[in-house]
XYZ file of C-alpha atoms in Angstrom:
740
model
C -68.745 -7.548 16.888
C -69.614 -5.137 20.358
C -65.994 -3.406 20.215
C -66.170 -2.544 24.092
C -66.016 -6.854 24.954
C -63.648 -7.882 26.111
C -62.425 -11.761 26.103
C -60.359 -13.268 29.407
C -59.294 -17.092 28.248
C -58.879 -18.524 31.698
C -57.526 -22.827 32.195
C -61.560 -23.880 32.971
C -61.796 -27.658 34.774
C -64.523 -27.588 32.940
C -66.563 -25.027 29.988
C -68.587 -22.118 32.534
C -69.974 -19.070 31.943
C -69.093 -16.362 33.024
C -71.768 -13.336 34.032
C -72.160 -9.721 34.435
C -69.661 -8.301 36.283
C -66.708 -12.093 35.741
C -69.607 -14.579 37.923
C -70.088 -18.778 37.359
C -73.481 -18.442 35.363
C -74.982 -21.281 36.725
C -77.950 -21.319 33.765
C -75.085 -22.332 31.510
C -74.264 -26.221 31.030
C -72.626 -26.621 27.466
C -73.366 -30.223 25.579
C -70.077 -32.003 26.088
C -68.724 -31.466 30.408
C -65.722 -33.126 29.399
C -64.371 -30.386 27.735
C -61.745 -27.886 29.985
C -58.152 -27.290 30.238
C -56.158 -27.243 26.947
C -58.473 -27.595 24.883
C -58.255 -25.707 21.536
C -59.953 -22.699 20.337
C -60.880 -22.198 16.875
C -63.693 -19.776 16.579
C -65.639 -16.606 18.231
C -68.970 -15.909 17.962
C -71.576 -12.760 19.547
C -74.884 -13.989 20.141
C -78.144 -11.788 19.801
C -77.592 -9.851 23.394
C -73.685 -9.649 22.981
C -72.915 -12.482 24.805
C -69.318 -13.613 23.142
C -69.484 -17.336 22.348
C -66.074 -19.331 22.652
C -66.860 -22.672 19.667
C -65.439 -25.965 20.649
C -68.626 -26.905 22.914
C -68.569 -22.997 23.765
C -65.846 -23.654 26.881
C -67.343 -20.000 28.204
C -70.017 -17.519 27.319
C -68.797 -14.310 28.305
C -72.132 -10.993 28.690
C -72.070 -7.755 27.252
C -72.404 -6.551 30.918
C -69.798 -4.170 32.705
C -72.248 -1.650 34.410
C -70.918 -2.592 37.153
C -67.030 -3.538 36.090
C -64.234 -0.558 36.520
C -62.350 -2.143 33.836
C -58.972 -1.890 32.554
C -56.197 0.598 32.712
C -52.819 1.340 29.693
C -50.633 3.628 27.785
C -52.693 4.631 24.688
C -49.155 4.374 23.277
C -46.612 2.211 23.382
C -43.876 4.180 21.798
C -43.636 8.343 22.488
C -41.002 10.276 21.009
C -40.001 14.408 21.661
C -37.409 16.953 20.562
C -34.934 18.348 23.106
C -36.742 22.390 24.034
C -39.936 21.050 21.889
C -43.264 21.267 24.439
C -43.747 19.037 26.862
C -44.592 15.502 26.625
C -47.983 14.179 27.305
C -48.475 10.160 28.261
C -51.478 9.406 27.822
C -53.825 6.531 29.259
C -57.110 5.283 28.424
C -59.828 2.745 31.030
C -61.754 0.914 29.101
C -63.729 -2.033 29.656
C -65.234 -0.177 32.921
C -65.977 3.201 34.083
C -67.748 1.714 37.309
C -66.039 3.580 40.920
C -62.963 6.357 41.488
C -59.652 4.131 40.889
C -56.277 4.868 40.029
C -52.803 3.096 38.919
C -49.149 4.400 39.846
C -47.113 5.147 36.529
C -43.045 5.123 37.239
C -39.541 6.000 35.154
C -37.201 2.705 34.258
C -34.164 2.756 32.603
C -34.157 3.106 28.145
C -33.860 0.084 26.523
C -30.781 -1.650 25.913
C -28.609 0.216 23.551
C -29.867 3.488 23.747
C -27.728 6.222 26.005
C -30.120 7.043 29.452
C -32.135 10.587 29.966
C -30.846 11.343 33.098
C -33.971 13.130 35.242
C -33.598 16.374 35.681
C -31.418 16.318 33.139
C -32.382 15.566 29.979
C -36.481 15.741 31.423
C -38.421 16.452 34.235
C -40.649 13.742 36.066
C -42.051 13.057 38.720
C -43.290 9.162 39.857
C -47.464 9.867 40.935
C -50.390 8.118 41.234
C -52.664 8.860 38.262
C -56.257 9.156 39.679
C -59.832 8.201 37.160
C -62.994 9.245 38.614
C -65.920 7.211 38.794
C -66.457 6.822 34.656
C -63.907 8.732 33.266
C -61.837 7.016 30.379
C -58.723 9.211 29.804
C -56.540 10.741 31.810
C -53.313 12.570 31.263
C -49.240 13.195 32.364
C -47.416 16.017 31.501
C -43.379 15.206 31.710
C -41.033 18.650 31.211
C -38.098 18.495 28.171
C -34.750 20.432 29.081
C -33.473 22.170 26.488
C -29.157 22.625 26.510
C -26.399 23.282 23.567
C -24.588 20.456 24.092
C -24.548 18.227 20.785
C -25.993 14.345 21.908
C -27.098 11.159 21.181
C -30.370 10.186 21.299
C -31.958 9.038 24.394
C -34.320 7.344 26.330
C -36.384 6.010 29.605
C -39.641 4.354 29.983
C -42.685 4.450 31.531
C -44.061 1.799 33.691
C -47.995 1.302 35.347
C -48.004 -0.645 38.572
C -50.196 -0.670 41.509
C -53.997 -0.348 40.463
C -56.378 0.515 43.573
C -60.359 0.753 43.582
C -60.802 -3.188 41.951
C -59.308 -2.091 38.647
C -56.481 -3.707 35.843
C -53.811 -3.420 34.739
C -54.866 -3.834 31.025
C -51.402 -5.173 28.024
C -50.029 -2.161 27.745
C -48.007 -1.326 31.023
C -45.267 0.343 29.856
C -43.895 2.578 26.804
C -40.689 3.437 25.581
C -39.649 7.519 25.663
C -37.100 8.559 23.146
C -35.848 12.166 23.467
C -34.152 13.828 19.994
C -31.317 16.069 20.614
C -31.997 19.129 18.694
C -27.977 20.437 18.554
C -26.248 19.606 15.592
C -23.159 21.110 14.142
C -19.921 20.194 11.543
C -15.860 19.448 12.749
C -13.068 18.412 10.481
C -13.194 14.827 10.107
C -9.761 14.611 11.330
C -7.104 16.794 12.619
C -4.283 15.956 10.302
C -4.341 15.466 6.689
C -1.750 14.535 4.450
C -0.438 15.021 0.074
C 2.454 14.237 -1.389
C 3.630 17.207 -2.494
C 2.734 15.220 -6.489
C -0.554 14.924 -5.358
C -1.796 17.740 -7.020
C -4.455 18.169 -3.890
C -5.824 17.621 -0.509
C -8.951 16.782 0.097
C -10.398 18.313 3.385
C -13.621 16.144 4.542
C -16.233 17.623 6.529
C -18.529 15.922 8.458
C -22.051 17.122 10.157
C -22.775 16.043 14.240
C -25.829 15.494 15.647
C -29.222 14.240 14.453
C -30.391 17.424 12.928
C -30.800 17.250 9.422
C -31.228 20.815 8.682
C -29.051 22.234 6.053
C -26.441 24.822 6.594
C -22.765 26.158 5.806
C -19.390 26.933 7.105
C -16.672 28.589 5.696
C -13.263 26.972 5.455
C -10.005 28.860 5.375
C -5.728 27.691 4.603
C -3.322 29.490 7.830
C 0.386 28.732 6.760
C 2.578 27.643 8.361
C 5.958 25.954 7.010
C 4.196 25.283 4.491
C 3.670 29.063 2.015
C 1.097 30.302 0.250
C 1.398 30.097 -3.230
C 4.589 28.198 -3.505
C 3.818 25.274 -1.598
C -0.131 25.433 -1.450
C -3.104 28.160 -2.799
C -4.732 29.853 -0.484
C -7.896 28.853 0.150
C -10.868 30.586 1.993
C -14.275 29.216 0.909
C -18.262 27.890 2.139
C -18.830 24.362 1.945
C -23.042 24.036 1.666
C -24.525 21.093 3.527
C -28.277 20.497 1.619
C -30.684 18.877 3.321
C -29.926 14.826 4.919
C -26.515 15.829 3.693
C -23.951 14.083 5.662
C -20.557 14.925 4.787
C -18.927 18.160 2.610
C -15.146 19.055 1.022
C -12.934 21.041 0.158
C -9.774 20.050 -2.448
C -7.061 22.670 -1.711
C -4.455 22.693 -4.550
C -0.442 21.784 -3.092
C 2.638 22.186 -5.536
C 5.638 20.541 -6.291
C 8.915 22.234 -5.313
C 11.838 20.234 -6.975
C 13.666 21.162 -4.365
C 14.285 18.854 -1.375
C 12.624 20.664 1.028
C 11.029 18.364 3.791
C 7.976 18.101 4.693
C 5.498 21.355 5.277
C 2.649 21.795 7.259
C -0.488 24.985 7.355
C -3.580 24.665 9.168
C -7.092 24.615 7.484
C -9.716 25.488 9.978
C -13.497 26.320 9.908
C -15.432 29.420 10.739
C -18.323 31.490 10.369
C -21.554 28.990 10.709
C -24.918 29.599 8.914
C -28.081 28.254 10.004
C -26.661 27.725 13.818
C -24.499 24.592 13.927
C -22.396 24.208 17.084
C -17.991 24.564 15.449
C -17.327 20.816 16.678
C -13.692 19.935 17.733
C -11.642 19.205 15.451
C -12.424 22.845 13.844
C -9.134 23.218 13.539
C -6.784 20.553 11.714
C -2.848 20.157 10.620
C -1.670 19.138 6.465
C 1.028 17.944 6.194
C 2.918 18.040 2.315
C 5.200 15.449 2.777
C 8.238 16.406 0.574
C 9.564 13.689 -2.470
C 12.423 14.734 -2.854
C 13.424 12.017 -0.354
C 14.807 8.286 0.567
C 12.210 6.629 -1.211
C 10.505 8.963 -2.278
C 9.646 9.254 -6.265
C 11.369 10.561 -8.638
C 9.102 12.835 -10.906
C 11.412 13.887 -12.996
C 11.155 9.924 -14.525
C 8.653 10.077 -16.861
C 5.147 9.009 -15.553
C 3.207 5.972 -17.797
C -0.558 7.343 -19.465
C -1.961 4.670 -18.338
C -1.038 1.031 -15.923
C 0.099 -1.855 -18.156
C -0.530 -6.230 -17.470
C 3.101 -6.280 -17.410
C 4.297 -10.071 -17.008
C 7.891 -9.210 -16.916
C 9.901 -6.146 -16.377
C 14.139 -5.806 -16.337
C 16.003 -2.987 -15.985
C 18.895 -1.762 -17.612
C 22.157 -0.616 -15.968
C 21.568 2.652 -17.400
C 18.163 3.545 -16.289
C 16.791 2.213 -19.175
C 14.437 -1.345 -19.192
C 12.689 -3.911 -20.958
C 9.222 -4.540 -20.014
C 6.645 -7.222 -21.373
C 2.776 -6.463 -21.033
C 0.650 -9.536 -21.899
C -1.457 -8.399 -24.097
C -4.673 -10.275 -25.958
C -5.056 -14.011 -27.001
C -2.451 -14.660 -24.418
C 0.803 -12.056 -26.460
C 3.992 -10.834 -24.864
C 5.121 -7.983 -26.299
C 8.366 -6.576 -25.990
C 8.936 -2.643 -25.281
C 11.585 -0.321 -24.384
C 11.635 2.815 -22.021
C 14.730 5.045 -21.743
C 16.181 6.508 -19.354
C 13.767 9.180 -18.384
C 11.230 7.038 -19.229
C 9.936 6.980 -22.565
C 9.053 4.586 -24.294
C 11.728 4.300 -27.077
C 9.913 4.225 -30.395
C 13.498 2.848 -32.331
C 12.909 -0.080 -30.579
C 11.242 -2.304 -33.141
C 11.740 -6.108 -31.700
C 12.539 -9.001 -34.086
C 10.681 -11.238 -30.942
C 6.942 -9.900 -31.083
C 5.920 -12.974 -28.629
C 8.011 -13.409 -26.382
C 8.335 -16.105 -23.362
C 9.676 -15.073 -19.538
C 11.979 -14.656 -18.254
C 13.918 -12.553 -20.430
C 16.932 -10.586 -19.345
C 19.031 -7.150 -20.145
C 23.150 -6.871 -20.666
C 24.605 -3.982 -19.295
C 25.519 -2.619 -23.169
C 21.867 -2.713 -23.668
C 21.734 -6.034 -25.541
C 18.412 -7.924 -24.518
C 17.689 -11.995 -24.170
C 14.403 -13.409 -24.773
C 12.592 -16.920 -25.610
C 9.948 -17.029 -28.441
C 9.703 -17.111 -31.730
C 12.779 -17.282 -33.906
C 15.597 -19.209 -34.974
C 14.876 -22.809 -33.021
C 12.393 -25.473 -33.419
C 12.944 -27.858 -30.799
C 11.397 -26.311 -27.369
C 11.707 -22.363 -26.370
C 14.062 -21.010 -28.214
C 16.884 -18.371 -27.182
C 18.025 -15.384 -28.714
C 19.556 -12.259 -28.125
C 18.520 -8.671 -29.960
C 20.425 -5.705 -29.749
C 19.758 -2.841 -28.374
C 17.286 -1.504 -31.015
C 15.298 -4.963 -30.919
C 17.186 -6.537 -33.912
C 18.473 -10.260 -34.415
C 21.414 -10.712 -33.257
C 23.600 -11.461 -36.038
C 26.791 -12.762 -33.713
C 24.389 -14.944 -31.014
C 24.677 -18.730 -32.178
C 19.995 -19.431 -33.353
C 19.617 -22.839 -32.054
C 19.608 -22.633 -28.151
C 16.679 -24.408 -27.589
C 15.219 -24.867 -24.118
C 12.601 -26.676 -21.976
C 9.547 -25.296 -20.688
C 9.767 -25.480 -16.918
C 11.471 -22.836 -14.753
C 13.715 -20.957 -17.311
C 15.669 -17.994 -15.849
C 18.895 -16.374 -17.467
C 21.469 -14.356 -16.123
C 24.519 -12.354 -18.942
C 27.110 -11.689 -17.101
C 29.666 -8.725 -17.487
C 32.511 -11.103 -19.466
C 29.364 -11.779 -22.536
C 28.792 -15.368 -21.170
C 25.104 -16.636 -19.928
C 23.786 -18.579 -17.487
C 20.702 -20.510 -18.656
C 18.447 -23.122 -15.830
C 16.201 -24.703 -18.094
C 14.575 -28.701 -17.733
C 16.281 -28.989 -21.021
C 19.078 -27.299 -23.230
C 19.712 -28.552 -26.229
C 22.205 -27.352 -28.499
C 22.677 -29.676 -32.069
C 23.492 -32.554 -30.329
C 24.692 -30.965 -26.886
C 22.697 -31.534 -23.506
C 22.949 -29.909 -20.501
C 20.269 -30.453 -17.558
C 19.151 -27.845 -15.075
C 21.817 -25.286 -15.741
C 24.502 -24.266 -18.536
C 26.884 -21.839 -19.394
C 26.905 -19.871 -22.702
C 29.928 -18.578 -24.141
C 29.238 -14.904 -25.724
C 28.640 -16.391 -29.039
C 25.561 -18.176 -27.712
C 27.813 -21.720 -27.746
C 27.368 -23.926 -24.547
C 30.362 -23.481 -23.026
C 32.368 -26.960 -22.457
C 34.186 -26.146 -19.483
C 30.846 -25.995 -17.807
C 28.783 -28.505 -16.322
C 27.254 -29.482 -13.505
C 26.204 -33.376 -12.982
C 23.095 -34.814 -11.784
C 21.073 -31.427 -10.874
C 17.865 -32.273 -9.460
C 14.936 -29.262 -9.005
C 14.856 -26.025 -10.085
C 18.145 -23.154 -10.239
C 16.218 -20.050 -10.120
C 18.381 -17.366 -8.220
C 22.504 -17.494 -9.151
C 25.086 -15.040 -8.682
C 28.536 -15.124 -9.136
C 31.653 -13.760 -7.267
C 35.024 -12.464 -8.982
C 36.379 -15.649 -8.411
C 33.888 -16.584 -11.044
C 32.090 -18.716 -8.745
C 28.638 -19.463 -9.205
C 25.496 -19.299 -6.187
C 22.386 -20.850 -6.630
C 19.453 -21.148 -5.381
C 15.676 -22.427 -6.395
C 14.069 -25.625 -5.323
C 17.089 -27.907 -5.424
C 16.794 -31.836 -4.088
C 20.470 -32.238 -5.406
C 23.880 -31.044 -7.244
C 26.617 -33.269 -7.893
C 24.586 -37.064 -6.490
C 24.906 -34.868 -3.067
C 21.538 -34.184 -1.004
C 21.374 -30.295 -0.988
C 18.112 -28.468 -0.184
C 19.856 -25.087 0.470
C 22.301 -22.724 -1.228
C 24.792 -24.554 -3.885
C 28.440 -22.937 -4.461
C 29.593 -24.432 -8.042
C 33.506 -23.733 -9.037
C 34.462 -21.351 -11.897
C 33.242 -25.270 -14.372
C 30.813 -26.714 -12.513
C 31.676 -28.895 -9.760
C 30.619 -28.298 -6.661
C 32.382 -26.405 -4.502
C 33.907 -28.669 -1.356
C 34.728 -25.850 0.584
C 31.076 -23.564 0.695
C 28.120 -25.367 2.065
C 25.324 -23.768 3.854
C 25.036 -24.468 7.160
C 21.632 -26.182 6.861
C 19.243 -26.620 4.849
C 15.808 -25.003 3.871
C 12.834 -26.365 5.764
C 8.759 -25.973 5.661
C 8.855 -26.563 3.082
C 10.241 -23.825 1.248
C 12.200 -22.725 -2.465
C 15.528 -19.513 -2.863
C 14.164 -16.930 -5.643
C 16.934 -14.625 -4.738
C 20.460 -13.674 -3.848
C 22.541 -11.075 -3.068
C 26.190 -11.163 -2.635
C 28.266 -8.814 -0.967
C 31.564 -7.773 -1.457
C 33.109 -9.203 1.882
C 31.111 -12.687 0.918
C 28.511 -13.035 2.449
C 25.381 -14.218 1.218
C 21.664 -12.733 1.518
C 18.771 -15.745 1.038
C 14.598 -15.074 0.159
C 12.485 -17.724 -0.311
C 9.247 -18.854 0.701
C 11.361 -20.949 3.675
C 10.426 -20.315 7.168
C 13.244 -21.921 8.773
C 16.984 -22.145 7.526
C 17.423 -25.545 9.345
C 17.790 -25.432 12.630
C 17.289 -21.383 12.376
C 14.576 -19.511 12.508
C 14.585 -16.834 10.301
C 11.236 -16.579 7.554
C 12.171 -16.446 4.329
C 15.457 -13.806 5.059
C 18.496 -14.956 6.157
C 22.254 -14.623 5.386
C 25.021 -16.178 5.414
C 28.500 -16.137 6.303
C 31.448 -16.672 3.333
C 31.735 -20.173 5.234
C 27.975 -20.943 4.492
C 27.002 -20.359 7.794
C 24.124 -18.744 9.435
C 25.342 -15.218 10.463
C 23.542 -15.033 14.146
C 24.051 -11.205 13.583
C 21.175 -10.516 11.008
C 18.237 -10.267 11.960
C 16.125 -11.304 15.088
C 15.464 -15.935 15.559
C 11.816 -15.843 14.926
C 11.603 -12.351 13.519
C 10.773 -11.343 10.064
C 8.480 -11.454 7.097
C 4.798 -11.725 7.928
C 1.546 -11.175 4.934
C -2.131 -10.369 6.264
C -3.141 -11.174 3.181
C -1.923 -14.282 1.820
C 1.555 -16.348 2.289
C 4.828 -14.191 2.463
C 7.430 -13.728 0.340
C 10.963 -12.656 -0.242
C 11.529 -12.270 -3.887
C 13.893 -9.552 -5.248
C 17.117 -8.854 -3.129
C 19.347 -5.376 -3.914
C 22.222 -4.114 -2.345
C 23.014 -0.627 -1.721
C 26.952 0.054 -1.659
C 26.966 0.697 1.903
C 25.280 -2.384 2.880
C 21.880 -1.635 3.557
C 19.935 -4.324 1.248
C 16.669 -3.480 -0.433
C 13.820 -6.517 -0.372
C 10.346 -6.718 -2.263
C 8.224 -9.125 -2.826
C 4.928 -10.197 -0.919
C 4.831 -9.298 3.104
C 2.906 -5.999 5.165
C 4.583 -6.637 8.005
C 7.746 -7.118 9.081
C 9.089 -7.984 13.106
C 5.735 -6.745 14.340
C 5.888 -3.670 11.658
C 2.949 -2.566 9.717
C 4.320 -1.971 6.182
C 2.048 0.219 3.936
C 4.805 -1.276 0.628
C 5.778 -4.671 0.055
C 9.245 -2.707 -0.395
C 11.955 -2.098 2.536
C 15.217 -1.253 2.928
C 16.878 -3.318 5.896
C 20.467 -2.429 7.943
C 23.049 -4.241 7.659
C 22.092 -5.762 11.653
C 18.934 -6.778 9.758
C 16.186 -3.610 11.360
C 14.183 -2.255 10.052
C 15.322 1.368 7.581
C 12.974 3.424 8.866
C 14.138 6.385 6.967
C 13.503 4.800 3.407
C 9.573 5.299 2.938
C 7.707 4.929 -0.133
C 4.466 5.393 1.358
C 1.441 3.168 -0.247
C 2.327 0.901 -3.085
C -0.960 -0.528 -4.797
C -3.471 -1.508 -7.045
C -5.737 2.347 -5.078
C -4.352 5.887 -3.123
C -5.596 3.889 0.204
C -4.372 0.137 0.215
C -1.701 -1.913 -0.435
C -4.401 -4.393 -2.296
C -2.215 -5.985 -5.330
C 0.886 -3.283 -4.982
C 3.676 -5.478 -6.197
C 6.879 -5.667 -7.212
C 7.960 -7.765 -10.373
C 11.554 -6.720 -10.862
C 13.859 -3.826 -9.692
C 18.153 -2.632 -9.752
C 20.149 0.425 -8.262
C 20.691 3.243 -10.734
C 23.875 4.650 -10.450
C 23.646 3.782 -6.373
C 21.434 7.128 -6.414
C 18.178 5.674 -7.496
C 16.023 3.000 -7.195
C 14.036 1.450 -11.181
C 11.336 -0.881 -9.777
C 8.042 -2.064 -12.084
C 5.586 -4.418 -11.791
C 1.104 -3.662 -10.354
C 0.731 -0.811 -9.132
C -0.980 2.233 -9.391
C -0.744 4.268 -6.786
C 2.760 5.514 -5.214
C 2.299 7.583 -2.289
C -1.076 8.278 -2.876
C 0.089 9.695 -6.288
C -1.071 7.503 -9.648
C 1.578 6.552 -11.462
C 1.357 2.986 -12.680
C 3.423 -0.058 -13.045
C 6.364 1.928 -13.945
C 8.678 4.404 -10.804
C 11.735 5.825 -9.568
C 13.095 6.029 -7.010
C 15.206 8.152 -4.640
C 17.681 5.933 -2.512
C 18.855 9.497 -0.490
C 17.972 12.554 -0.487
C 18.923 14.332 -3.727
C 20.618 17.614 -3.470
C 19.132 21.095 -4.647
C 19.392 19.983 -8.779
C 17.239 23.015 -9.677
C 16.758 26.226 -10.807
C 14.576 28.641 -9.346
C 13.343 31.947 -9.612
C 14.455 35.195 -7.570
C 13.157 37.895 -8.928
C 11.578 39.286 -12.419
C 10.367 42.129 -14.480
C 7.567 43.334 -16.664
C 8.737 45.650 -19.464
C 6.931 48.323 -21.162
C 5.659 45.583 -24.070
C 4.085 43.221 -22.408
C 7.166 40.985 -21.998
C 8.401 39.146 -18.567
C 11.840 39.018 -17.460
C 12.614 35.768 -15.113
C 15.591 36.152 -13.268
C 17.123 32.592 -12.328
C 19.328 31.268 -9.374
C 21.108 27.626 -8.571
C 20.649 26.579 -11.823
C 22.315 23.271 -13.167
C 22.567 21.827 -16.125
C 19.453 19.816 -17.392
C 16.468 20.392 -20.099
C 13.213 22.552 -18.403
C 9.441 23.100 -19.315
C 8.201 26.514 -18.563
C 4.491 26.675 -17.623
C 2.378 29.711 -16.962
C -1.410 29.132 -15.088
C -3.496 32.200 -14.499
C -5.091 30.120 -11.410
C -2.604 28.420 -10.149
C -4.979 24.748 -11.115
C -3.595 24.177 -14.414
C -0.732 24.884 -15.991
C -0.145 25.199 -19.346
C 3.278 24.110 -21.207
C 5.037 27.280 -23.328
C 8.418 26.294 -23.686
C 11.644 23.833 -23.125
C 14.679 24.894 -21.671
C 18.122 23.258 -21.883
C 19.911 25.067 -18.910
C 22.941 25.881 -18.120
C 24.634 27.896 -14.717
C 25.256 30.812 -17.114
C 21.875 31.217 -18.321
C 20.201 33.530 -15.621
C 16.940 34.568 -17.817
C 14.207 34.044 -19.487
C 11.386 35.772 -21.055
C 8.275 35.268 -22.102
C 5.448 37.393 -23.658
C 2.008 37.244 -22.139
C -0.701 37.361 -24.811
C -2.645 40.945 -24.394
C -5.224 41.101 -22.286
C -3.182 39.154 -19.591
C -3.770 40.286 -15.890
C -1.980 37.745 -13.781
C 0.353 35.388 -15.038
C 1.928 32.501 -12.470
C 5.677 30.514 -13.823
C 7.075 27.367 -13.210
C 10.099 25.047 -14.399
C 9.241 21.267 -14.721
C 11.990 19.348 -15.252
C 11.468 18.138 -18.609
C 14.501 15.711 -18.495
C 17.974 15.936 -17.156
C 20.746 15.373 -19.137
């Protein structure tokens, strides 16, 4: 087909032939005059004289005669691109299907397409709308548009060009508009944030740099640290290094080591600054960032003297002891659950060899280190209860014929050696109990304690100084009386008529944790949303008579969880009345929380002075950061275990000990050093206390090597070290190995 032909399909009422220059051809007579509007065209053909034939009755035939046709004008390109500071943009127009006579069109500007930053005429480019003329026989024309240049990093911008108002008989073609894109040639580099933070136990802080602008050329920039309250070589390693950006790279980073100061000194700061760019990048704010080194010796901070586990454990149970030791139960393989024991310093107790190696949770610890487990020793009916000695051997003084049902078992050993046991069935020979029983110290069911008609499951239990027992769970009735709330029993197991919780929890819910105050008030945590008519989501305090205490918390405001269903699972009460709460939640009273572990004041408000930082599966999100067990140790620290790998951005899996208050200075400090002629280094100490410490050294302040374990007393004021021959620089530090 002739490439110069152009076909215009017109809605004709009957088939016609258009002659040059577009007039009807009276010599064309199609065979079927009924063909016309809305008929379909299936194919095109060219006659030998270059006429264009349109079949299906030959609706029309266009002859190849453009000698007297002014033709069409349109943009050659639908999309054009120019670079800031580059040469002028040349816009091409073409004239086709006829070039007879002088014609013209008007070229104008219109705003850019939606979603693109608009270019400003006179600022980003220079264009004057104008009429473009074509002389007789002329088929092309050009328009030049100037492109501005600046030193400001900006987005890609654009504008549009439009053809209109044709004169001289010329017709506008299909490409009457063209989109122009202006690329910014300026680029730069900035810090990703004006603030970075890291725990002093984190080892290092990563400073992230970001390329700004669309230019992808390689460049480099220098990063340097500037001390503020944090000191060079004491709190962090002074750094001055160059970060290289390769072609197409968007991010760069530098890692700055930070050091643990074992004494409580509060958070400290230093600055990171960008300087001396190479490769023509601009420095874009922020170019100066504050780095905060968070002190871990704070309420909620990690106690680094507690041994960190090498890897995460698949915990199914965590039971802390009064001395800071813990029984841990891990799911190993083929549903095997094995108990292990951690010493108070967090190391595994190699002397603990349990007689029961596959147990069912829960378990429990006596304050003297003895252990109650549910395992396959000593009974053949139901789930047997076994007591182990602190070294793991079976206790020969404990009955071996106690069997528990498998539904909702619970164990609560008491200071007098007795044990409260909850299960759907409790049996010892011919003696049977349902729901709750008390065992004597030797493991025999106590005949002096009977709870009649208990329906439901007991999941939480505490006792007071008078021997009365508070129970909660998913109860429906006790002693023949409908109960869905907290029940107080007398020492013989009968209902205490003087105590009746004001209302029943509804919606529905269960009580999972109880904590009793010295004055008889009771904290109740669980899955309930309301406590009777009181809207107290998941946590409530009851007065000594059982009514809801309006002085704790806010009506209708409590815990919430954006990840799922909230619950309060664990409670621990400090001697000063502040309450530690753990469970599944991410908000409290409209405050977002970094972890499902908080401390509340006596009025129920959030204690913002207690901050654990993120507790979760990774360093930046909480994900699964649940706590399985916790206990206050010596009223100064909190031992926790659960499903977490990181605390406060520090890799610290499964088990951790947290400060409840800011510890006092407890570690020795170097105050001066001396070098003998034989190369011996003498390190003088100040502020020493009783304790075991590890002396470490390094030559680069990054890799620390242990030298010796020291048992220090206040009388020891000096330690010595003889570095290997040829050592030029040697740094020292002391880390607590095991406090006495």
